[in-house]
Coordinates of C-alpha atoms in Angstrom, one line a residue:
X1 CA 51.5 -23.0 -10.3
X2 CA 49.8 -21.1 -13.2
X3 CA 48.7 -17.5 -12.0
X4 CA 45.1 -18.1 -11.1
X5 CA 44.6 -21.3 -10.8
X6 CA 42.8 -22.5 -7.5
X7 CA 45.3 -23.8 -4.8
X8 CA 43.4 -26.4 -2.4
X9 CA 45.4 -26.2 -0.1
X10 CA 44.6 -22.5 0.9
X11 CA 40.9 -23.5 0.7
X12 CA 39.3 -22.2 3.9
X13 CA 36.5 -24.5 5.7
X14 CA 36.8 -22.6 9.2
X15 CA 33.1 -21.3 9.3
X16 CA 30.9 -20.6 12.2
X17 CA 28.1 -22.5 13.3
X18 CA 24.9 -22.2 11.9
X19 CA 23.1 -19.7 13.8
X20 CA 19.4 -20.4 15.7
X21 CA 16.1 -18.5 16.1
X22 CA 18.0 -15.6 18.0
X23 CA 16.6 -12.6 16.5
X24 CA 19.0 -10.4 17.1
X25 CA 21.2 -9.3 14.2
X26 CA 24.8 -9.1 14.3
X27 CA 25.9 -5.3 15.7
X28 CA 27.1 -3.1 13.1
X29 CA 30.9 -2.6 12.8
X30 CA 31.8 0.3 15.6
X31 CA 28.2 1.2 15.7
X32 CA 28.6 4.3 17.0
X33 CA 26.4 7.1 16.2
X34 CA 29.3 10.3 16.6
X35 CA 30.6 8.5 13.2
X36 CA 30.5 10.5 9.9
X37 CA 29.3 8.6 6.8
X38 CA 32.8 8.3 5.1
X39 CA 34.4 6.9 8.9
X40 CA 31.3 4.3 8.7
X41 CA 32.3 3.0 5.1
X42 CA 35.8 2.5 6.5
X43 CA 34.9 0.8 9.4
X44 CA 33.7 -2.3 7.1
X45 CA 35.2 -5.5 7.6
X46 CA 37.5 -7.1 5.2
X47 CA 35.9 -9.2 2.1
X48 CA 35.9 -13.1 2.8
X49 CA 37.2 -13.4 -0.7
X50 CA 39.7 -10.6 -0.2
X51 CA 38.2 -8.7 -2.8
X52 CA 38.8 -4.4 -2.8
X53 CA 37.5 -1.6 -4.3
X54 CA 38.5 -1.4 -8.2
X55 CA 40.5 1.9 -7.6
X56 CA 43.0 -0.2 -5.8
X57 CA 44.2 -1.7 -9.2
X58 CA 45.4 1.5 -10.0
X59 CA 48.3 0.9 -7.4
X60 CA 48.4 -2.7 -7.4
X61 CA 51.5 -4.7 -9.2
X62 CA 48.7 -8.2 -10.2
X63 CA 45.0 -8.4 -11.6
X64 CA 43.8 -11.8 -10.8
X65 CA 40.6 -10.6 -13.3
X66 CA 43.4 -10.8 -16.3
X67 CA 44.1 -14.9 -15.5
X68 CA 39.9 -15.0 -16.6
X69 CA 40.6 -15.7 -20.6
X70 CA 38.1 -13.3 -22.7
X71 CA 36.0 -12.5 -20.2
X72 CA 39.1 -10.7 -19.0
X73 CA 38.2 -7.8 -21.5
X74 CA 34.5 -7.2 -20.6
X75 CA 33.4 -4.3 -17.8
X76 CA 32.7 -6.4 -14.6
X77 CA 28.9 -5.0 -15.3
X78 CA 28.8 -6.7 -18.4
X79 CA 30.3 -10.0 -16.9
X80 CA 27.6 -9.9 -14.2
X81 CA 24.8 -9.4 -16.3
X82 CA 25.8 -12.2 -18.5
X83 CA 26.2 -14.6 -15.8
X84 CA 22.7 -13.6 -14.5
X85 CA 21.7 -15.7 -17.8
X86 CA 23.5 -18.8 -16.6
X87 CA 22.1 -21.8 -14.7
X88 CA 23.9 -23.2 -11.1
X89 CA 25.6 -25.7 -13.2
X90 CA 27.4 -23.4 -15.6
X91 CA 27.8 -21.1 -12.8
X92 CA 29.8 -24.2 -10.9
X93 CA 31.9 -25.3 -13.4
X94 CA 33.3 -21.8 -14.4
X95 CA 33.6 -20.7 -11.2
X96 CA 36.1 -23.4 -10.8
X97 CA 38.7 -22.4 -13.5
X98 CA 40.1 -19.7 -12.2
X99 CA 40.3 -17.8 -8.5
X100 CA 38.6 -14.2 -10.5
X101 CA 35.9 -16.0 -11.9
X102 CA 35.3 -17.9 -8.7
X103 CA 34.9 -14.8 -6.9
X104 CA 32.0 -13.5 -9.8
X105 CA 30.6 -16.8 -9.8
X106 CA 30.1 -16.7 -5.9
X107 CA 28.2 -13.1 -5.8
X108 CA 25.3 -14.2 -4.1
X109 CA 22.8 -12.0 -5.4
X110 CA 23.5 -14.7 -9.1
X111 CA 22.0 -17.3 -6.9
X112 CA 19.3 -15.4 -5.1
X113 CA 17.8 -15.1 -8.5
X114 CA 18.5 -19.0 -9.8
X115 CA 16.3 -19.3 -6.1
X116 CA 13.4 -17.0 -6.9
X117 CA 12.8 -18.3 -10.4
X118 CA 13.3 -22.2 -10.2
X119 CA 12.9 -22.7 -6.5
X120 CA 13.3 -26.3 -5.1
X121 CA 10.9 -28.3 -3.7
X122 CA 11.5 -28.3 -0.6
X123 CA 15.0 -26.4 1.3
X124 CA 16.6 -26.1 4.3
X125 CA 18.0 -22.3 4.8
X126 CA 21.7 -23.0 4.8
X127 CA 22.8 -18.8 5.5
X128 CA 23.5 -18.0 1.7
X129 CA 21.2 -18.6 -1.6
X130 CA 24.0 -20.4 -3.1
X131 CA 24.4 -23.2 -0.5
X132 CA 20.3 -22.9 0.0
X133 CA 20.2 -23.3 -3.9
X134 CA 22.5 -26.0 -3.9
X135 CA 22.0 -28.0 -0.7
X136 CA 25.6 -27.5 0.8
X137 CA 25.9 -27.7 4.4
X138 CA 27.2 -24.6 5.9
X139 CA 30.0 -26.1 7.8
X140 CA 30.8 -27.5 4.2
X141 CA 31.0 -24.6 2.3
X142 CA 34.7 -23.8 1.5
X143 CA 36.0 -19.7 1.2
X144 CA 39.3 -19.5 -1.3
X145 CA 40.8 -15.9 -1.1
X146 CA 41.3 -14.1 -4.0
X147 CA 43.6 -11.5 -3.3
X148 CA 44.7 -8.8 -6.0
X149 CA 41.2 -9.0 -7.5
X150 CA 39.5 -5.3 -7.6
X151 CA 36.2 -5.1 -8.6
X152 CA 33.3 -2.4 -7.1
X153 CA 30.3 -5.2 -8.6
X154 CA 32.1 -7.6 -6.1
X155 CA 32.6 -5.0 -3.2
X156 CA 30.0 -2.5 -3.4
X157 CA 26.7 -5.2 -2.4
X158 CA 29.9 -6.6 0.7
X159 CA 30.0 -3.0 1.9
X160 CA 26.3 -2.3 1.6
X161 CA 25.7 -5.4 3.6
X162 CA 28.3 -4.5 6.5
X163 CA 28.6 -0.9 6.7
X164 CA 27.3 0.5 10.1
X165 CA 24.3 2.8 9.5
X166 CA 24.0 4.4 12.6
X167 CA 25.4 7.6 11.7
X168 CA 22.7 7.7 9.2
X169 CA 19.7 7.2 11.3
X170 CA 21.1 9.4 14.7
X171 CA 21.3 12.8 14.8
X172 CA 18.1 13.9 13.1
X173 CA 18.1 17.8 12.2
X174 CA 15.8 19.3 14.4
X175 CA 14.2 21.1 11.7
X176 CA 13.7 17.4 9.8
X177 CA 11.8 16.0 12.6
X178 CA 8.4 14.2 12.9
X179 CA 5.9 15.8 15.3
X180 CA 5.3 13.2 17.5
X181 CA 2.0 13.5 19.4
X182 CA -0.2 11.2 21.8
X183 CA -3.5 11.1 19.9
X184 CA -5.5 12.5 17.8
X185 CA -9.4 13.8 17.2
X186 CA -10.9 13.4 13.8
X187 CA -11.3 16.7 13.2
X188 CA -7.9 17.7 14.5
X189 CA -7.0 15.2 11.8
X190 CA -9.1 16.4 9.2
X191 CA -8.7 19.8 10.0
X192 CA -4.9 20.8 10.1
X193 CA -2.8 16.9 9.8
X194 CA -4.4 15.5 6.5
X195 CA -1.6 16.1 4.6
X196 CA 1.4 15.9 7.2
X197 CA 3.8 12.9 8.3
X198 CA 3.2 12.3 12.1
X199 CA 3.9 9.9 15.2
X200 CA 0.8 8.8 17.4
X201 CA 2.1 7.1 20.4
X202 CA -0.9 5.8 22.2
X203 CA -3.4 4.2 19.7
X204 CA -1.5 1.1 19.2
X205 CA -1.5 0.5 23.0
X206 CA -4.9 -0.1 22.6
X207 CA -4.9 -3.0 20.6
X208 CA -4.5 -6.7 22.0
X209 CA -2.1 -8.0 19.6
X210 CA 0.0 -4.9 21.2
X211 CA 2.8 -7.1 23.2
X212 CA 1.0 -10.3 21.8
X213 CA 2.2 -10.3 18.5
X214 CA 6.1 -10.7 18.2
X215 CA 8.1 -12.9 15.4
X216 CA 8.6 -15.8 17.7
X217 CA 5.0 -15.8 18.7
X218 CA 4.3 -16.1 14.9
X219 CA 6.6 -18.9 14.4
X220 CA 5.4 -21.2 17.6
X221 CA 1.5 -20.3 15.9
X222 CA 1.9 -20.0 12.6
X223 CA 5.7 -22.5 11.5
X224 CA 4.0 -24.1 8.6
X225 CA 1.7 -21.8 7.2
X226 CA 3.0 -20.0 3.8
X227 CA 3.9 -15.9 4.1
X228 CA 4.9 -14.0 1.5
X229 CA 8.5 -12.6 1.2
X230 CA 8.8 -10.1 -2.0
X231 CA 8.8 -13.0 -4.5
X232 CA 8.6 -16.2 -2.9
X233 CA 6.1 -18.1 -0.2
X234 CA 7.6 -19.2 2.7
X235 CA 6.3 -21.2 6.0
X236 CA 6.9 -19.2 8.5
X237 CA 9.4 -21.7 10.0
X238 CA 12.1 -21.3 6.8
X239 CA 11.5 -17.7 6.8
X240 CA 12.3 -17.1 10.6
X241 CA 15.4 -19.4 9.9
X242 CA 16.2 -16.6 7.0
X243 CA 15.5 -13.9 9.6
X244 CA 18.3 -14.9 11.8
X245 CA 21.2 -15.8 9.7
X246 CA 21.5 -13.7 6.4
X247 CA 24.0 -11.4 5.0
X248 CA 22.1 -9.4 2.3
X249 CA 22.9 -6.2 1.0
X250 CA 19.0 -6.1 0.7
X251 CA 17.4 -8.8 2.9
X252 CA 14.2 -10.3 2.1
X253 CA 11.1 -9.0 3.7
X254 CA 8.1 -10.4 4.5
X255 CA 5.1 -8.6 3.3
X256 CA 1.9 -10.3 3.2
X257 CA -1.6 -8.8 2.3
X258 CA -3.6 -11.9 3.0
X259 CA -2.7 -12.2 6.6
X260 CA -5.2 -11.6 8.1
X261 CA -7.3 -14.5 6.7
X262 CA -4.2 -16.8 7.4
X263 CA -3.8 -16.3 10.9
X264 CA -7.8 -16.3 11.4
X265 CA -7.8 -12.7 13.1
X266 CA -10.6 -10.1 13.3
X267 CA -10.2 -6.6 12.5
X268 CA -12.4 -4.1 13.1
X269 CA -13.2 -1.7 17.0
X270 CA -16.7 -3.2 16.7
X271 CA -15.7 -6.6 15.5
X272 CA -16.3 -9.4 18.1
X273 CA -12.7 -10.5 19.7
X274 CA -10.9 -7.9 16.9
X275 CA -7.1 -8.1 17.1
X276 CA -6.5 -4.8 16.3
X277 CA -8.7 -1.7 14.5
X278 CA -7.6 1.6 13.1
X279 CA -6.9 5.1 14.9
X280 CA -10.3 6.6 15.5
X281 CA -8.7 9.8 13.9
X282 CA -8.2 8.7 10.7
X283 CA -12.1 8.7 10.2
X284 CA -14.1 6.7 7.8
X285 CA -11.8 4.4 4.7
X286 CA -14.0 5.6 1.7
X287 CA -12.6 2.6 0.1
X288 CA -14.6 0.7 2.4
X289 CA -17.9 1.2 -0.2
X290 CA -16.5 -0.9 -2.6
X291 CA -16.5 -3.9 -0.1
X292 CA -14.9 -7.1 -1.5
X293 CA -13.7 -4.7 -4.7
X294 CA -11.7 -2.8 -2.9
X295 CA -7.8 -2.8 -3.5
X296 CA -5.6 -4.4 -1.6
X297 CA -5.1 -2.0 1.5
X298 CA -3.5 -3.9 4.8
X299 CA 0.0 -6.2 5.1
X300 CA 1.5 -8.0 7.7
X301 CA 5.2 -6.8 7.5
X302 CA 8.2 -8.2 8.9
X303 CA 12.1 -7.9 8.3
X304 CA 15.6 -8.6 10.2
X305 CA 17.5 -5.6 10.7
X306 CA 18.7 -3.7 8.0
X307 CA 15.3 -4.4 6.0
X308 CA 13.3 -2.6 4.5
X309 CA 11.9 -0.4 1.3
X310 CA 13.3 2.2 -0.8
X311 CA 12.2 5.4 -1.8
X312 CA 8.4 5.1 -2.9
X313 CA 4.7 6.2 -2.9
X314 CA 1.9 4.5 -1.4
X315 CA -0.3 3.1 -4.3
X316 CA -3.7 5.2 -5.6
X317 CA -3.0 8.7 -4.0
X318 CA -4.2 6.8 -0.8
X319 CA -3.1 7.6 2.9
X320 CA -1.3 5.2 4.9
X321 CA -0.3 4.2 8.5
X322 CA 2.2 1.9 9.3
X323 CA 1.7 0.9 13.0
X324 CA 5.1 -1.1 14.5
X325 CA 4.7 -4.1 17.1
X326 CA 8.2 -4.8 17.3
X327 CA 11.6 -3.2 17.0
X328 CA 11.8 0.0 15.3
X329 CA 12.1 2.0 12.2
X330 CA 13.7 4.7 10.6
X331 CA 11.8 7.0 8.4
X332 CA 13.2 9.6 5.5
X333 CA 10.1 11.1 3.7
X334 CA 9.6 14.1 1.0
X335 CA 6.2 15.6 -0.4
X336 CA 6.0 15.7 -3.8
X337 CA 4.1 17.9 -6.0
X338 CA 4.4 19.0 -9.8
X339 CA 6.6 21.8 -9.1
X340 CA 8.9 20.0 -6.5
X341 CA 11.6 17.5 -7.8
X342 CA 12.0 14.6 -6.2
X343 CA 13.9 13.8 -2.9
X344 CA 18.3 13.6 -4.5
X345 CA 19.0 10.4 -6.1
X346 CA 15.8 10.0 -7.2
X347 CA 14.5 9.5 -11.2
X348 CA 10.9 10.2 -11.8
X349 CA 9.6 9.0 -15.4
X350 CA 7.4 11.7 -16.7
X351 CA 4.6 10.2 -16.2
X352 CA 5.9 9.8 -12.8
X353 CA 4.6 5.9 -13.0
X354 CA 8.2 5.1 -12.1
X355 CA 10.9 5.5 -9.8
X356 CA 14.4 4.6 -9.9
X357 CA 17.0 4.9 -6.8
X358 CA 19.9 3.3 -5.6
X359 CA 19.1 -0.8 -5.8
X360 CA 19.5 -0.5 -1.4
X361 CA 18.9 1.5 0.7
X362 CA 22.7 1.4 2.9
X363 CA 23.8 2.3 -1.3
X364 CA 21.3 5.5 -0.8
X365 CA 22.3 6.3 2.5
X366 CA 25.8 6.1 1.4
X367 CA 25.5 8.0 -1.6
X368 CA 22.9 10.8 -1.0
X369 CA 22.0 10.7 2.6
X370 CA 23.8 13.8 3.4
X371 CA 22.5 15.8 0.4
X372 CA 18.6 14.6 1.6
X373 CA 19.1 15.7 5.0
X374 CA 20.2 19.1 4.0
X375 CA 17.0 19.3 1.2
X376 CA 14.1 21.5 2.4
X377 CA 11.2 19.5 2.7
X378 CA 12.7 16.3 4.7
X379 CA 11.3 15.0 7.7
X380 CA 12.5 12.5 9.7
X381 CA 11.8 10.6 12.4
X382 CA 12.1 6.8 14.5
X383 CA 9.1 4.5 15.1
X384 CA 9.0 2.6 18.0
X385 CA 7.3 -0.3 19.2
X386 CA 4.0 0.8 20.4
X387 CA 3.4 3.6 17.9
X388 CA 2.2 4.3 14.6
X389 CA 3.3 6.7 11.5
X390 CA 0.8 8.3 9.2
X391 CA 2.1 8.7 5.6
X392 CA 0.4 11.4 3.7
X393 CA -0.6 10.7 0.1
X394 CA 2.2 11.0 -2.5
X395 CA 4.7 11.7 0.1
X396 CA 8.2 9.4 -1.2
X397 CA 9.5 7.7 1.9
X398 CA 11.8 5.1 2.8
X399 CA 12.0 2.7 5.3
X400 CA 15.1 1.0 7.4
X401 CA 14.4 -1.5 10.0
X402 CA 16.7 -0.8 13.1
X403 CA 16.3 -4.1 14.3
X404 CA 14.3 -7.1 13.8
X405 CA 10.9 -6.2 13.5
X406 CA 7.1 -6.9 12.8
X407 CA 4.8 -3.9 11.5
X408 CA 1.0 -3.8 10.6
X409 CA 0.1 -1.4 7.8
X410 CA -2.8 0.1 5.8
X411 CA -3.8 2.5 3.1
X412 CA -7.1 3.8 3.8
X413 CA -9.0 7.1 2.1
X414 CA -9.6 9.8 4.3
X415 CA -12.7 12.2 3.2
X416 CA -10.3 14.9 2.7
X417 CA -8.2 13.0 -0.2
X418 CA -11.4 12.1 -1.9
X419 CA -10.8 14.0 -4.6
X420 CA -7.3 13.1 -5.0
X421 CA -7.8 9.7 -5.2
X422 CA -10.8 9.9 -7.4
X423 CA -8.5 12.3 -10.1
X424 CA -5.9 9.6 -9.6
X425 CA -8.4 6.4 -10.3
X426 CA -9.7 8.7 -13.5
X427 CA -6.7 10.4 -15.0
X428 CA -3.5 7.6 -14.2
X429 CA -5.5 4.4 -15.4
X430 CA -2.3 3.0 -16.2
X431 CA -0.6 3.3 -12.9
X432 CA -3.9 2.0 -10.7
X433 CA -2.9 -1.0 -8.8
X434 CA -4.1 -3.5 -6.3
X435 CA -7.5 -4.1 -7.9
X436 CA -8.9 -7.6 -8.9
X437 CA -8.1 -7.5 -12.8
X438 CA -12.3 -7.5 -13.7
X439 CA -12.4 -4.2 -11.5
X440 CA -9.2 -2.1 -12.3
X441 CA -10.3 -0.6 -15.8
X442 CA -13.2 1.0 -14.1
X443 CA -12.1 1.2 -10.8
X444 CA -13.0 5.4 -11.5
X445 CA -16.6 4.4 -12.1
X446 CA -17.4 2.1 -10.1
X447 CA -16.1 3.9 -6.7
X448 CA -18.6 7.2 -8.3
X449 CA -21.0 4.7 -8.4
X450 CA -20.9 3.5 -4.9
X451 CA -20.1 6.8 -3.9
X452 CA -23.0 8.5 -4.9
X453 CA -25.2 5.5 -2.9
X454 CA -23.5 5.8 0.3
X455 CA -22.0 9.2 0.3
X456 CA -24.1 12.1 -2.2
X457 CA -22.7 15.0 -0.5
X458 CA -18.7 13.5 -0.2
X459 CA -18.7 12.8 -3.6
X460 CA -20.6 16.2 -5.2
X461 CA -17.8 18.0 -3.0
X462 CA -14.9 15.9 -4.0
X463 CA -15.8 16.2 -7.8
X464 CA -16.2 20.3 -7.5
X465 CA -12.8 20.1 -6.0
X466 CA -11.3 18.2 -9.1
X467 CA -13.3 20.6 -11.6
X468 CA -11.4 23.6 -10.1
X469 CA -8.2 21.8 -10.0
X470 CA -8.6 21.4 -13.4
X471 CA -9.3 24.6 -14.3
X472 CA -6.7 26.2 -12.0
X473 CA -4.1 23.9 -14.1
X474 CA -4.7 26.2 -17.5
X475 CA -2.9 29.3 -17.0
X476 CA -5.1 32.3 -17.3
X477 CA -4.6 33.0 -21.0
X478 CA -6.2 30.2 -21.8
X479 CA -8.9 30.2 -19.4
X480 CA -9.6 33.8 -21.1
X481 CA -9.3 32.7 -24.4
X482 CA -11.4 29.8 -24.7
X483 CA -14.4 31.1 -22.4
X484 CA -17.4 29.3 -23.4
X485 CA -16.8 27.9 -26.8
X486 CA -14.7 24.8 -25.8
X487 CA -17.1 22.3 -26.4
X488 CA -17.9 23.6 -30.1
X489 CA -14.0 23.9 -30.9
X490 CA -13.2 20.1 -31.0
X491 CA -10.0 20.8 -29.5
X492 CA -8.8 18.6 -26.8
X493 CA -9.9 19.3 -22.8
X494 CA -9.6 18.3 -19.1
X495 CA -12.7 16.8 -18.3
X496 CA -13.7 15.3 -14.9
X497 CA -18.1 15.4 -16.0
X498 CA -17.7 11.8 -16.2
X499 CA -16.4 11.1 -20.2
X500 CA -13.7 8.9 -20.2
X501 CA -11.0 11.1 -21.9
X502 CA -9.3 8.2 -22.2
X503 CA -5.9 10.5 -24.0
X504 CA -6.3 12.7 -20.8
X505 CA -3.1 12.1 -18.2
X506 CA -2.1 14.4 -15.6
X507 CA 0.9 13.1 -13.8

């Protein structure tokens, strides 16, 4: 037979069963925290396809890859990308001409997006997005090996997907730590934790949905109504059948900001049979003025293990608590400031309006976890059930789920941050998010506005603090030089009066 070509009779059907709503993910491989990063990558098992690393053509004496015709000669990044143009049938019939090309055409991530932008009707989750996509039957779905084929686009999102990350999450540096602390007062908050990354441990024991609210309990109330996962809507029912039998190097997680309406809950301490309210400490939301204008600030979160979110900042220089109901999380946060860089392995654009890292997070714990621990600044720390993290504004973090999990969030304004918000909303127009499109263009004005109703003295304080911001940001030349004569000089200014400087940005 003609190098290449498929050879049915090695075609492997020996699959395990399809798996039921046991939420509990597969164990890592040896996951066992005393490993090293490096032992961890090693301890990953062998690809289904018998793909390997593309250093290991160096040695090797046969490149399936070359049996592929012209697209032998393109960088397997090029190949990818031009197969993320194709549709499932072109993707089916060329993965069926030679054993290389059957291997590129199987990367499930292809299918994941055929899924998200032409999703069917109505699907059954059958453990892949190609057999979802396509209707096959796990027990149905064949496996060919395709030995002597090295290619890192093929291993690399395997390895992600498989690679214990135990040793990544143990261990924590005492120095990187999160205080962890029972409870707060406001003015213990206000006063001294404002701008620090904390643990509370008793506030969420308040609350009834504390204990209540797990993923089955979700599932036996809520199986047909529609949550949404990153791109897509799911009934609850297909997405718990997604929780419990996936393989993804990043798996889809369930963030919803219109739960609360869906599931018919109140929310609120003084609200009659509330499900859950926020930690006294945190004070007042100023956001809370602009009623039903406000931005989107609370989601329903939930995730199988491995889950979760790479590096980011929470939207409009807001603060943010993330309490967890079930399992637990692993936190890796950095402050950020103009004269800090960003946490390693992180590109900021300079308008800071975007961030690029590592596509996963197992990638960035791979790559640059060692280098983050050792950076001054980190803090780390584990979330439990039954506790609650505070993220400070503009603080990156990312987020692992350590096991199955469900997690309430919120992003509130504390009266301290007023004025960072407010020079946000003003001076990064572009980069304001989660307001109804008739309200984000003036979202600046219209929280002064409702502001200076319901809170004179917050505001007058909040706006002094941004006018010596601004002024502190000159450099004392030029606060010298120009003394009073800047508004005659026609040259351009900071402003916060209340103009719209529209050409004024201050990342």
């Amino acid at each position: 037979m003609a190098p290449g070509l498929v050879d049915a009779s090695r075609v492997s059907t020996d699959l395990p069963p399809r798996k039921k709503f046991k939420l509990s993910s597969p164990p890592d491989v040896q996951a066992d925290d005393s490993l090293d990063a490096e032992t961890a990558a090693a301890t990953v098992p062998p690809h289904p396809q018998g793909v390997r690393p593309a250093g290991n053509a160096y040695t090797a004496t046969e490149n399936i890859k070359a049996n592929c015709g012209s697209f032998a000669r393109l960088p397997d990044e090029l190949l990818n990308h031009i197969f993320e143009s194709f549709d499932a049938e072109t993707l089916r019939r060329l993965g069926g001409t030679c054993r290389a090309l059957y291997a590129f055409t199987r990367l499930d991530e292809l299918w994941r997006a055929l899924f998200v932008s032409t999703p069917p009707e109505d699907f059954e989750w059958r453990g892949t997005w190609r057999a979802t996509y396509l209707g096959i039957p796990q027990e149905h779905v064949a496996s060919i090996p395709c030995r002597n084929l090295f290619s890192d686009v093929l291993y690399r999102p395997f390895q992600c997907a498989h690679v214990s990350l135990s040793p990544f999450t143990s261990n924590i540096p005492l120095q990187n730590e999160l205080d962890r602390l029972p409870n707060l007062s406001y003015e213990e908050y206000a006063e001294k934790w404002t701008n620090k990354p904390f643990i509370l441990t008793e506030p969420v024991k308040e609350w009834p949905v504390n204990g209540k609210w797990t993923p089955e309990y979700l599932l036996h109330e809520y199986p047909d109504v529609k949550f949404r996962a990153e791109a897509v809507d799911w009934p609850m029912v297909k997405y718990m059948s997604y929780m419990s039998n996936n393989a993804d190097e990043s798996p889809l997680y369930l963030f919803d900001r219109a739960f609360v309406e869906k599931t018919d809950i109140a929310v609120g301490r003084d609200a009659a049979n509330a499900a859950y309210w926020p930690p006294d400490c945190f004070g007042e939301d100023l956001f809370e003025v602009l009623g039903d204008q406000r931005p989107d600030c609370r989601w329903m979160i939930m995730g199988p293990k491995r889950s979760g979110s790479t590096f980011h900042k929470d939207p409009n220089a807001t603060n943010a608590w993330n309490a967890v109901l079930t399992g637990a999380k692993y936190w890796l946060m950095f402050p950020s400031s103009s004269t800090l860089p960003p946490p390693p392995g992180v590109i900021l654009s300079d308008d800071h309006s975007e961030i690029t890292s590592p596509l996963s997070i197992a990638e960035y714990l791979l790559t640059f976890h060692a280098l983050a621990r050792e950076t001054p600044g980190c803090r780390e720390g584990i979330c439990h059930a039954g506790e609650i993290l505070h993220v400070p504004s503009g603080w990156f973090h990312l987020v692992l789920n350590l096991e199955d999990g469900l997690a309430l969030t919120q992003n509130f304004v504390p009266r301290k941050k007023l004025a960072d918000v407010l020079g946000f909303l003003r001076d990064q127009r572009d980069q304001v998010s989660g307001f109804k499109d008739d309200v984000c263009d003036q979202a600046y004005e219209l929280f002064v506005d409702r502001l200076r109703e319901k809170h004179p003295r917050s505001l007058e304080e909040a706006l002094a603090e941004l006018e010596k911001k601004n002024k502190g940001g000159r450099g004392k030349w030029e606060e010298l030089t120009k003394g009073n004569n800047e508004a005659d000089s026609g040259r351009f200014s900071f402003g916060f009066g209340g103009n719209d400087d529209e050409d004024a940005e201050i990342p």
